[in-house]
Tab-separated table of C-alpha atoms in Angstrom:
chain	number	residue	atom	x	y	z
A	127	SER	CA	70.640	-96.466	83.784
A	128	GLN	CA	70.536	-94.167	80.788
A	129	GLY	CA	73.805	-92.517	79.800
A	130	ILE	CA	74.145	-88.770	79.155
A	131	THR	CA	74.523	-89.060	75.376
A	132	GLU	CA	71.616	-91.498	75.319
A	133	SER	CA	69.460	-88.992	77.273
A	134	PHE	CA	70.220	-86.322	74.685
A	135	GLY	CA	69.302	-88.652	71.821
A	136	ALA	CA	66.034	-89.578	73.537
A	137	ALA	CA	65.144	-85.927	74.278
A	138	ILE	CA	65.941	-84.704	70.761
A	139	HIS	CA	63.714	-87.475	69.398
A	140	ALA	CA	60.874	-87.006	71.889
A	141	LEU	CA	60.429	-83.266	71.942
A	142	ASN	CA	57.447	-82.129	69.912
A	143	ALA	CA	55.578	-78.955	69.049
A	144	THR	CA	53.304	-79.193	72.130
A	145	HIS	CA	56.392	-78.552	74.249
A	146	LEU	CA	56.968	-75.137	72.647
A	147	THR	CA	55.747	-72.359	74.965
A	148	ASP	CA	54.527	-68.910	73.903
A	149	GLY	CA	57.657	-67.340	75.361
A	150	VAL	CA	60.008	-69.633	73.518
A	151	ILE	CA	58.124	-69.249	70.247
A	152	HIS	CA	58.217	-65.436	70.558
A	153	ARG	CA	61.939	-65.333	71.386
A	154	SER	CA	63.005	-67.873	68.762
A	155	LYS	CA	60.989	-66.168	66.007
A	156	ARG	CA	62.812	-62.925	66.847
A	157	MET	CA	66.115	-64.818	66.583
A	158	MET	CA	65.149	-66.281	63.194
A	159	LEU	CA	64.167	-62.909	61.789
A	160	ASP	CA	67.315	-61.228	63.074
A	161	THR	CA	69.479	-64.042	61.708
A	162	LEU	CA	67.872	-63.832	58.269
A	163	GLY	CA	68.473	-60.102	58.185
A	164	VAL	CA	72.136	-60.228	59.152
A	165	GLY	CA	72.617	-63.123	56.748
A	166	LEU	CA	71.098	-61.241	53.831
A	167	LEU	CA	73.271	-58.210	54.621
A	168	GLY	CA	76.244	-60.547	54.986
A	169	SER	CA	75.733	-61.899	51.472
A	170	ARG	CA	77.258	-58.616	50.291
A	171	THR	CA	80.610	-59.120	52.071
A	172	ALA	CA	84.046	-60.074	50.751
A	173	VAL	CA	84.340	-63.131	52.948
A	174	PHE	CA	80.955	-64.431	51.692
A	175	ASN	CA	82.008	-63.974	48.083
A	176	LYS	CA	85.243	-65.887	48.663
A	177	ALA	CA	83.282	-68.753	50.161
A	178	LEU	CA	80.867	-68.693	47.278
A	179	MET	CA	83.653	-68.887	44.687
A	180	TYR	CA	84.904	-71.984	46.488
A	181	SER	CA	81.491	-73.616	46.851
A	182	GLN	CA	80.031	-73.332	43.251
A	183	ARG	CA	72.120	-76.665	44.168
A	184	SER	CA	69.845	-75.455	47.502
A	185	SER	CA	69.251	-71.709	47.263
A	186	VAL	CA	71.675	-69.114	48.627
A	187	TRP	CA	70.341	-66.175	50.636
A	188	GLY	CA	70.301	-63.021	48.586
A	189	ARG	CA	71.319	-64.789	45.312
A	190	SER	CA	68.257	-66.029	43.465
A	191	GLU	CA	70.275	-67.122	40.421
A	192	ILE	CA	72.562	-69.558	42.305
A	193	THR	CA	71.759	-72.929	43.900
A	194	LEU	CA	74.233	-75.092	45.755
A	195	PRO	CA	74.256	-78.601	47.220
A	196	PRO	CA	72.749	-78.446	50.762
A	197	HIS	CA	76.053	-78.676	52.618
A	198	TYR	CA	77.521	-75.774	50.682
A	199	ALA	CA	74.360	-73.720	51.084
A	200	ALA	CA	74.501	-74.250	54.837
A	201	PHE	CA	78.219	-73.346	54.764
A	202	VAL	CA	77.982	-70.093	52.799
A	203	ASN	CA	74.768	-68.936	54.505
A	204	GLY	CA	76.302	-69.605	57.899
A	205	ILE	CA	79.320	-67.494	56.821
A	206	ALA	CA	76.950	-64.725	55.699
A	207	VAL	CA	75.305	-64.662	59.148
A	208	HIS	CA	78.616	-64.197	61.000
A	209	SER	CA	80.500	-62.276	58.322
A	210	MET	CA	80.031	-58.932	60.092
A	211	ASP	CA	79.697	-60.307	63.634
A	212	PHE	CA	76.122	-58.961	63.584
A	213	ASP	CA	74.359	-62.143	64.763
A	214	ASP	CA	72.978	-62.907	68.213
A	215	THR	CA	74.952	-63.865	71.326
A	216	TRP	CA	73.808	-66.078	74.187
A	217	HIS	CA	74.904	-66.739	77.755
A	218	PRO	CA	77.037	-68.846	78.333
A	219	ALA	CA	78.838	-67.246	75.416
A	220	THR	CA	78.113	-68.423	71.871
A	221	HIS	CA	76.317	-67.314	68.696
A	222	PRO	CA	73.458	-69.791	68.713
A	223	SER	CA	71.268	-69.040	65.656
A	224	GLY	CA	73.803	-68.859	62.838
A	225	ALA	CA	74.920	-72.463	63.256
A	226	VAL	CA	71.339	-73.800	63.159
A	227	LEU	CA	69.080	-71.806	60.829
A	228	PRO	CA	71.226	-72.097	57.661
A	229	ALA	CA	71.422	-75.884	58.154
A	230	LEU	CA	67.668	-76.254	58.637
A	231	LEU	CA	66.729	-74.083	55.644
A	232	ALA	CA	69.158	-75.919	53.363
A	233	LEU	CA	67.911	-79.311	54.615
A	234	ALA	CA	64.209	-78.354	54.331
A	235	GLU	CA	64.582	-77.881	50.595
A	236	THR	CA	65.814	-81.437	50.116
A	237	LEU	CA	62.957	-83.173	51.907
A	238	ALA	CA	60.228	-84.982	49.924
A	239	SER	CA	57.456	-83.428	52.009
A	240	ARG	CA	58.008	-79.769	52.846
A	241	PRO	CA	58.243	-79.230	56.641
A	242	SER	CA	55.736	-76.840	58.221
A	243	GLY	CA	56.742	-73.627	59.940
A	244	LEU	CA	56.102	-75.323	63.255
A	245	ASP	CA	58.417	-78.223	62.281
A	246	LEU	CA	61.136	-75.708	61.515
A	247	LEU	CA	60.535	-73.767	64.750
A	248	LEU	CA	60.715	-76.969	66.816
A	249	ALA	CA	63.925	-78.140	65.159
A	250	PHE	CA	65.469	-74.669	65.541
A	251	ASN	CA	64.624	-74.653	69.275
A	252	VAL	CA	66.043	-78.181	69.694
A	253	GLY	CA	69.278	-76.927	68.144
A	254	LEU	CA	69.396	-73.956	70.503
A	255	GLU	CA	68.584	-76.065	73.531
A	256	VAL	CA	71.326	-78.616	72.915
A	257	GLN	CA	73.890	-75.771	72.654
A	258	GLY	CA	72.632	-74.237	75.899
A	259	ARG	CA	72.803	-77.495	77.802
A	260	LEU	CA	76.282	-78.441	76.566
A	261	MET	CA	77.708	-75.062	77.595
A	262	ARG	CA	76.311	-75.571	81.081
A	263	PHE	CA	78.648	-78.562	81.477
A	264	SER	CA	81.473	-76.102	82.135
A	265	ARG	CA	81.943	-73.015	84.331
A	266	GLU	CA	84.659	-71.830	81.881
A	267	ALA	CA	82.001	-71.518	79.185
A	268	TYR	CA	80.264	-68.724	81.082
A	269	ASN	CA	83.129	-66.263	80.422
A	270	ILE	CA	84.338	-64.594	77.237
A	271	PRO	CA	86.290	-67.486	75.624
A	272	GLU	CA	90.060	-67.839	75.645
A	273	ARG	CA	90.938	-71.063	73.703
A	274	PHE	CA	88.160	-72.214	71.358
A	275	HIS	CA	85.552	-70.125	69.566
A	276	PRO	CA	82.312	-71.540	71.125
A	277	PRO	CA	80.190	-71.818	67.932
A	278	SER	CA	82.819	-74.210	66.581
A	279	VAL	CA	82.320	-76.449	69.622
A	280	VAL	CA	78.608	-76.282	70.563
A	281	GLY	CA	77.309	-74.797	67.278
A	282	VAL	CA	78.069	-77.926	65.293
A	283	MET	CA	76.246	-79.934	67.959
A	284	GLY	CA	73.207	-77.685	67.747
A	285	SER	CA	73.177	-77.974	63.966
A	286	ALA	CA	73.377	-81.760	64.217
A	287	ALA	CA	70.575	-81.933	66.809
A	288	ALA	CA	68.311	-79.570	64.818
A	289	SER	CA	68.932	-81.466	61.556
A	290	ALA	CA	68.348	-84.806	63.297
A	291	LYS	CA	65.027	-83.450	64.589
A	292	LEU	CA	63.911	-82.227	61.163
A	293	LEU	CA	64.893	-85.587	59.623
A	294	GLY	CA	62.858	-87.426	62.288
A	295	LEU	CA	65.780	-89.649	63.357
A	296	SER	CA	65.433	-92.359	65.999
A	297	PRO	CA	66.885	-91.734	69.541
A	298	ALA	CA	69.941	-93.870	68.711
A	299	GLN	CA	70.488	-92.025	65.393
A	300	CYS	CA	70.190	-88.708	67.199
A	301	SER	CA	72.952	-89.777	69.631
A	302	HIS	CA	75.125	-90.882	66.716
A	303	ALA	CA	74.554	-87.562	64.961
A	304	LEU	CA	75.969	-85.816	68.053
A	305	ALA	CA	78.902	-88.252	68.140
A	306	ILE	CA	79.717	-87.711	64.445
A	307	ALA	CA	79.435	-83.917	64.927
A	308	VAL	CA	81.974	-83.880	67.823
A	309	SER	CA	84.624	-85.019	65.355
A	310	SER	CA	84.077	-81.806	63.384
A	311	ALA	CA	84.210	-79.551	66.461
A	312	GLY	CA	86.746	-77.021	67.681
A	313	ALA	CA	88.335	-73.947	66.091
A	314	PRO	CA	91.012	-71.847	67.859
A	315	LEU	CA	90.276	-68.329	69.038
A	316	ALA	CA	93.443	-67.078	67.315
A	317	ASN	CA	91.376	-66.884	64.106
A	318	ALA	CA	88.999	-64.351	65.693
A	319	ALA	CA	89.303	-60.873	64.136
A	320	THR	CA	90.179	-62.469	60.769
A	321	GLN	CA	88.180	-63.488	57.684
A	322	THR	CA	88.331	-67.059	58.932
A	323	LYS	CA	86.163	-66.457	61.991
A	324	PRO	CA	82.849	-66.465	60.009
A	325	LEU	CA	83.891	-69.850	58.643
A	326	HIS	CA	83.456	-71.235	62.141
A	327	ILE	CA	79.715	-70.661	61.901
A	328	GLY	CA	79.551	-71.888	58.309
A	329	ASN	CA	81.429	-75.055	59.227
A	330	ALA	CA	79.215	-75.636	62.251
A	331	ALA	CA	76.049	-75.405	60.146
A	332	ARG	CA	77.446	-77.621	57.390
A	333	ARG	CA	79.133	-80.272	59.542
A	334	GLY	CA	76.130	-80.638	61.854
A	335	LEU	CA	73.836	-81.172	58.866
A	336	GLU	CA	76.279	-83.695	57.431
A	337	ALA	CA	76.452	-85.541	60.796
A	338	ALA	CA	72.663	-85.938	60.934
A	339	GLN	CA	72.487	-87.140	57.294
A	340	LEU	CA	75.273	-89.678	57.927
A	341	ALA	CA	73.535	-90.901	61.098
A	342	GLN	CA	70.347	-91.287	59.055
A	343	ILE	CA	72.039	-93.725	56.660
A	344	GLY	CA	73.486	-95.761	59.525
A	345	LEU	CA	76.922	-94.290	60.271
A	346	GLU	CA	77.810	-94.671	63.918
A	347	GLY	CA	80.066	-92.835	66.397
A	348	ASN	CA	80.896	-93.347	70.071
A	349	PRO	CA	77.503	-93.710	71.800
A	350	ALA	CA	78.958	-92.160	74.996
A	351	ILE	CA	80.533	-89.106	73.315
A	352	LEU	CA	79.084	-86.672	75.868
A	353	ASP	CA	79.755	-88.914	78.878
A	354	VAL	CA	83.494	-89.293	78.555
A	355	ALA	CA	86.290	-86.823	79.257
A	356	ASN	CA	87.953	-87.554	75.918
A	357	GLY	CA	84.734	-86.846	73.944
A	358	LEU	CA	83.193	-83.382	73.958
A	359	GLY	CA	85.010	-82.941	77.263
A	360	VAL	CA	88.356	-82.297	75.471
A	361	TYR	CA	87.197	-78.733	74.819
A	362	TYR	CA	86.727	-77.778	78.466
A	363	GLY	CA	89.097	-77.918	81.434
A	364	ASP	CA	86.246	-78.422	83.899
A	365	TYR	CA	83.795	-80.664	81.994
A	366	ASN	CA	80.991	-81.978	84.151
A	367	PRO	CA	78.120	-83.390	82.064
A	368	SER	CA	74.574	-84.113	83.151
A	369	PRO	CA	71.641	-85.805	81.389
A	370	MET	CA	69.015	-83.943	79.390
A	371	ALA	CA	65.623	-84.173	81.059
A	372	ASP	CA	63.062	-86.240	79.251
A	373	SER	CA	60.189	-84.360	77.694
A	374	GLY	CA	58.029	-84.838	80.839
A	375	ALA	CA	60.093	-82.619	83.172
A	376	PHE	CA	61.328	-80.425	80.376
A	377	ARG	CA	61.901	-76.617	80.454
A	378	TRP	CA	63.576	-74.679	77.666
A	379	ILE	CA	66.712	-72.743	78.554
A	380	LEU	CA	65.544	-69.958	76.192
A	381	GLU	CA	62.554	-69.483	78.511
A	382	ASP	CA	64.893	-68.267	81.280
A	383	GLN	CA	67.914	-66.985	79.322
A	384	ASN	CA	67.201	-64.674	76.419
A	385	VAL	CA	69.800	-63.768	73.800
A	386	ALA	CA	71.493	-60.427	73.116
A	387	VAL	CA	70.628	-58.844	69.745
A	388	LYS	CA	73.289	-56.590	68.324
A	389	ARG	CA	72.742	-53.006	67.205
A	390	ILE	CA	76.229	-52.674	65.717
A	391	PRO	CA	78.095	-55.219	63.542
A	392	ALA	CA	80.879	-56.000	66.021
A	393	HIS	CA	81.879	-58.285	68.895
A	394	LEU	CA	79.260	-58.095	71.657
A	395	ALA	CA	81.594	-56.388	74.202
A	396	MET	CA	81.827	-53.394	71.813
A	397	HIS	CA	78.200	-52.497	72.623
A	398	TRP	CA	79.139	-51.535	76.163
A	399	VAL	CA	82.073	-49.355	75.130
A	400	VAL	CA	80.033	-47.606	72.383
A	401	ASP	CA	77.166	-46.750	74.725
A	402	ALA	CA	79.586	-45.505	77.423
A	403	ALA	CA	81.541	-43.438	74.851
A	404	LEU	CA	78.340	-41.832	73.479
A	405	ALA	CA	77.224	-40.939	76.991
A	406	ALA	CA	80.623	-39.472	77.905
A	407	ARG	CA	80.656	-37.509	74.662
A	408	ALA	CA	77.215	-36.013	75.435
A	409	LYS	CA	78.344	-35.066	78.980
A	410	LEU	CA	81.450	-33.301	77.715
A	411	ARG	CA	79.426	-31.460	75.078
A	412	ASP	CA	76.968	-30.310	77.744
A	413	THR	CA	79.804	-29.116	80.005
A	414	VAL	CA	81.869	-27.323	77.395
A	415	GLY	CA	79.113	-26.338	74.980
A	416	THR	CA	80.786	-27.948	71.950
A	417	PHE	CA	82.536	-31.189	71.254
A	418	ASP	CA	85.927	-30.452	69.762
A	419	LEU	CA	88.083	-33.510	69.099
A	420	SER	CA	91.268	-31.476	68.852
A	421	GLN	CA	90.781	-30.552	72.511
A	422	ILE	CA	90.840	-34.204	73.661
A	423	ARG	CA	94.025	-35.033	75.552
A	424	GLN	CA	93.268	-38.548	76.631
A	425	VAL	CA	90.599	-41.251	76.440
A	426	THR	CA	90.602	-43.925	79.121
A	427	LEU	CA	88.666	-47.177	78.635
A	428	ARG	CA	87.962	-49.378	81.682
A	429	VAL	CA	87.083	-52.775	80.241
A	430	PRO	CA	87.282	-56.496	81.117
A	431	PRO	CA	90.541	-58.290	80.366
A	432	SER	CA	90.271	-60.126	77.011
A	433	LYS	CA	93.267	-60.264	74.671
A	434	TYR	CA	91.434	-60.761	71.398
A	435	ILE	CA	89.260	-57.648	71.719
A	436	ASN	CA	92.105	-55.352	72.843
A	437	CYS	CA	93.279	-54.111	69.454
A	438	PRO	CA	94.919	-50.649	69.669
A	439	LEU	CA	95.419	-50.017	65.928
A	440	PRO	CA	93.113	-52.174	63.770
A	441	ALA	CA	94.288	-52.629	60.195
A	442	SER	CA	91.200	-54.409	58.836
A	443	GLU	CA	87.437	-54.404	59.260
A	444	HIS	CA	87.636	-57.735	61.153
A	445	GLN	CA	90.167	-56.304	63.604
A	446	ALA	CA	88.049	-53.181	63.946
A	447	ARG	CA	85.028	-55.299	64.916
A	448	HIS	CA	87.168	-56.710	67.770
A	449	SER	CA	88.678	-53.501	69.052
A	450	PHE	CA	87.465	-51.634	72.170
A	451	GLN	CA	89.686	-48.718	71.089
A	452	PHE	CA	88.304	-48.443	67.536
A	453	ASN	CA	84.627	-48.632	68.622
A	454	ALA	CA	85.049	-46.091	71.412
A	455	CYS	CA	86.848	-43.667	69.060
A	456	SER	CA	84.319	-44.153	66.244
A	457	ALA	CA	81.524	-43.337	68.700
A	458	LEU	CA	83.374	-40.211	69.913
A	459	LEU	CA	84.214	-39.046	66.366
A	460	ASP	CA	80.865	-39.676	64.671
A	461	GLY	CA	78.290	-39.739	67.474
A	462	GLN	CA	77.271	-43.243	66.326
A	463	VAL	CA	78.630	-46.604	65.152
A	464	THR	CA	76.938	-48.204	62.100
A	465	VAL	CA	77.538	-50.754	59.394
A	466	ALA	CA	79.438	-48.078	57.445
A	467	SER	CA	81.838	-47.387	60.345
A	468	PHE	CA	83.796	-50.512	59.416
A	469	ASP	CA	84.554	-49.525	55.822
A	470	ARG	CA	88.262	-49.376	55.046
A	471	ALA	CA	88.086	-45.603	54.311
A	472	GLN	CA	86.537	-44.981	57.715
A	473	ILE	CA	89.109	-47.154	59.531
A	474	ASN	CA	92.006	-45.301	57.919
A	475	ARG	CA	90.770	-41.722	58.578
A	476	PRO	CA	93.594	-39.543	59.984
A	477	ALA	CA	91.237	-38.077	62.626
A	478	LEU	CA	90.404	-41.558	63.873
A	479	ARG	CA	94.055	-42.618	63.894
A	480	GLU	CA	94.956	-39.525	65.881
A	481	LEU	CA	92.242	-40.222	68.424
A	482	LEU	CA	93.316	-43.870	68.743
A	483	SER	CA	96.778	-42.681	69.722
A	484	LYS	CA	95.276	-40.969	72.804
A	485	VAL	CA	93.531	-44.100	74.150
A	486	GLU	CA	94.586	-45.869	77.323
A	487	VAL	CA	93.061	-49.162	78.372
A	488	GLU	CA	92.635	-50.201	82.013
A	489	THR	CA	91.279	-53.550	83.212
A	490	PRO	CA	89.854	-53.021	86.745
A	491	GLU	CA	89.834	-56.035	89.120
A	492	ASP	CA	86.020	-55.804	89.491
A	493	ASN	CA	85.354	-56.120	85.747
A	494	PRO	CA	85.117	-59.809	84.844
A	495	PRO	CA	85.298	-61.093	81.223
A	496	SER	CA	81.676	-62.199	81.247
A	497	PHE	CA	78.846	-60.878	79.063
A	498	ASP	CA	76.576	-61.212	82.092
A	499	LYS	CA	78.694	-59.229	84.548
A	500	MET	CA	81.091	-56.948	82.647
A	501	TYR	CA	80.853	-53.170	82.300
A	502	CYS	CA	82.675	-50.483	80.330
A	503	GLU	CA	83.623	-47.016	81.442
A	504	VAL	CA	84.875	-44.275	79.168
A	505	GLU	CA	86.599	-41.161	80.504
A	506	ILE	CA	87.544	-38.247	78.242
A	507	GLY	CA	90.109	-35.706	79.395
A	508	SER	CA	90.314	-32.359	77.576
A	509	ALA	CA	93.232	-29.989	77.135
A	510	GLU	CA	91.611	-27.435	79.480
A	511	GLY	CA	91.631	-30.012	82.235
A	512	ARG	CA	87.930	-30.821	82.034
A	513	SER	CA	86.856	-34.429	82.012
A	514	ALA	CA	83.689	-36.429	81.487
A	515	ALA	CA	83.100	-40.073	82.292
A	516	ALA	CA	80.229	-42.514	81.668
A	517	ARG	CA	79.698	-46.147	82.487
A	518	CYS	CA	77.562	-48.778	80.741
A	519	ASP	CA	76.458	-51.854	82.715
A	520	THR	CA	73.747	-53.054	80.350
A	521	PHE	CA	73.455	-51.892	76.741
A	522	TYR	CA	70.161	-51.757	74.830
A	523	GLY	CA	69.835	-55.131	73.079
A	524	HIS	CA	71.393	-57.131	75.981
A	525	TRP	CA	69.238	-59.946	77.422
A	526	ARG	CA	68.562	-57.757	80.485
A	527	LYS	CA	67.330	-54.940	78.189
A	528	PRO	CA	65.973	-56.589	75.008
A	529	LEU	CA	65.325	-54.676	71.775
A	530	SER	CA	61.656	-53.761	71.334
A	531	GLN	CA	59.823	-55.684	68.611
A	532	ARG	CA	59.739	-52.474	66.571
A	533	ASP	CA	63.510	-51.949	66.783
A	534	LEU	CA	64.265	-55.615	66.010
A	535	VAL	CA	62.012	-55.464	62.921
A	536	GLU	CA	63.635	-52.168	61.961
A	537	LYS	CA	67.095	-53.740	62.156
A	538	PHE	CA	65.871	-56.620	59.982
A	539	SER	CA	64.305	-54.273	57.427
A	540	VAL	CA	67.439	-52.183	57.038
A	541	ASN	CA	69.641	-55.283	56.701
A	542	ALA	CA	67.357	-57.234	54.397
A	543	SER	CA	66.684	-54.272	52.096
A	544	SER	CA	70.369	-54.409	51.100
A	545	VAL	CA	69.256	-57.423	49.042
A	546	LEU	CA	65.441	-57.574	48.856
A	547	CYS	CA	62.824	-55.241	47.424
A	548	PRO	CA	60.371	-53.732	49.977
A	549	GLU	CA	57.743	-56.412	49.151
A	550	GLY	CA	60.319	-59.133	49.814
A	551	VAL	CA	61.248	-57.580	53.176
A	552	GLU	CA	57.572	-57.325	54.220
A	553	GLY	CA	56.928	-60.887	52.993
A	554	LEU	CA	59.668	-62.331	55.209
A	555	ILE	CA	58.449	-60.368	58.250
A	556	ASP	CA	54.966	-61.853	57.647
A	557	VAL	CA	56.240	-65.382	57.156
A	558	VAL	CA	58.347	-65.477	60.310
A	559	GLY	CA	55.523	-63.703	62.169
């Protein structure tokens, strides 16, 4: 009988554009547009510029005067996408698009015959699908991660699958591309909240592309890499793989499980705490008539337990993007959290530092570290003994409450216009469709 890795190779090879449904096309186009926008904005960040200095021929997003070899273009553009933690998040937890789209666009420029939009869309969806299926081999993967950063594990596999699809590899070559990619997988979560975290996405895009190109010229890996416990299974304590359905009985995971699209450039969990903080702020203002920060005695956050996003006094923008405390206090102080909230000058404001000193964090038993089930509650206590509390179960942008098309395009336009002229922004919206 067919092995699991073999079934993946066969499915990656066999899927074609007729398998794409209207729902999947709609959702994946939104993901592409959002990813391009956050990547263009990200091409203005310090971490992107460091990667670019290191990488100096394929074109680089937002830099018309520079071209790089395809691997480096995939690398730096992947970094741009995740540089501000502004890219999409899926369930089980990973950032699916940033590992795939930069690899495909870099690869597309190298091909003798230019791929069509539909070719790109199909390869992109194959890259998403493989990530979704691999994460479903583990119950651990459903929760906010603790050991490995998921894009470094499944993202490189998605990039390899998507690149293999665009290259038109045989079923056996597709399996080998996955096997080669596994040997570039795995980055520890200790590098979250640092400048190195965006490299996880850049590396996933680059190494997956590389794996597919090596498979194309005949390099081989373990043909049972997904079947065995010491293959991809090393990254999960409860690895239980199953075959990928052949194209006959096929249904896309994206059809049933949408992604979350971020409204603020921060770790996904921050969206709950910001929405709860804004609601609590409005309640207190309505009760007291004004909102006076000097009157706040205490701020209590009730959040899921997760060490790497519990950061009481962030010292850098990357720590701030992973801090329940910072995001709640920014929302209370400014009435909003935006791209500018994470500037160094904003992070170091005395008023913000003072408010941070009043924050207490609680982790209730009924609040699991899962993007599907978690909630955040913010309670503000004032000096006069008044208090206001608000809870967020599902923020706007979550897969249960998706951004409207208008708001998604608005996010793209604001992000892309940091680099492109208005005609360029409109042109990209038209091309992605």
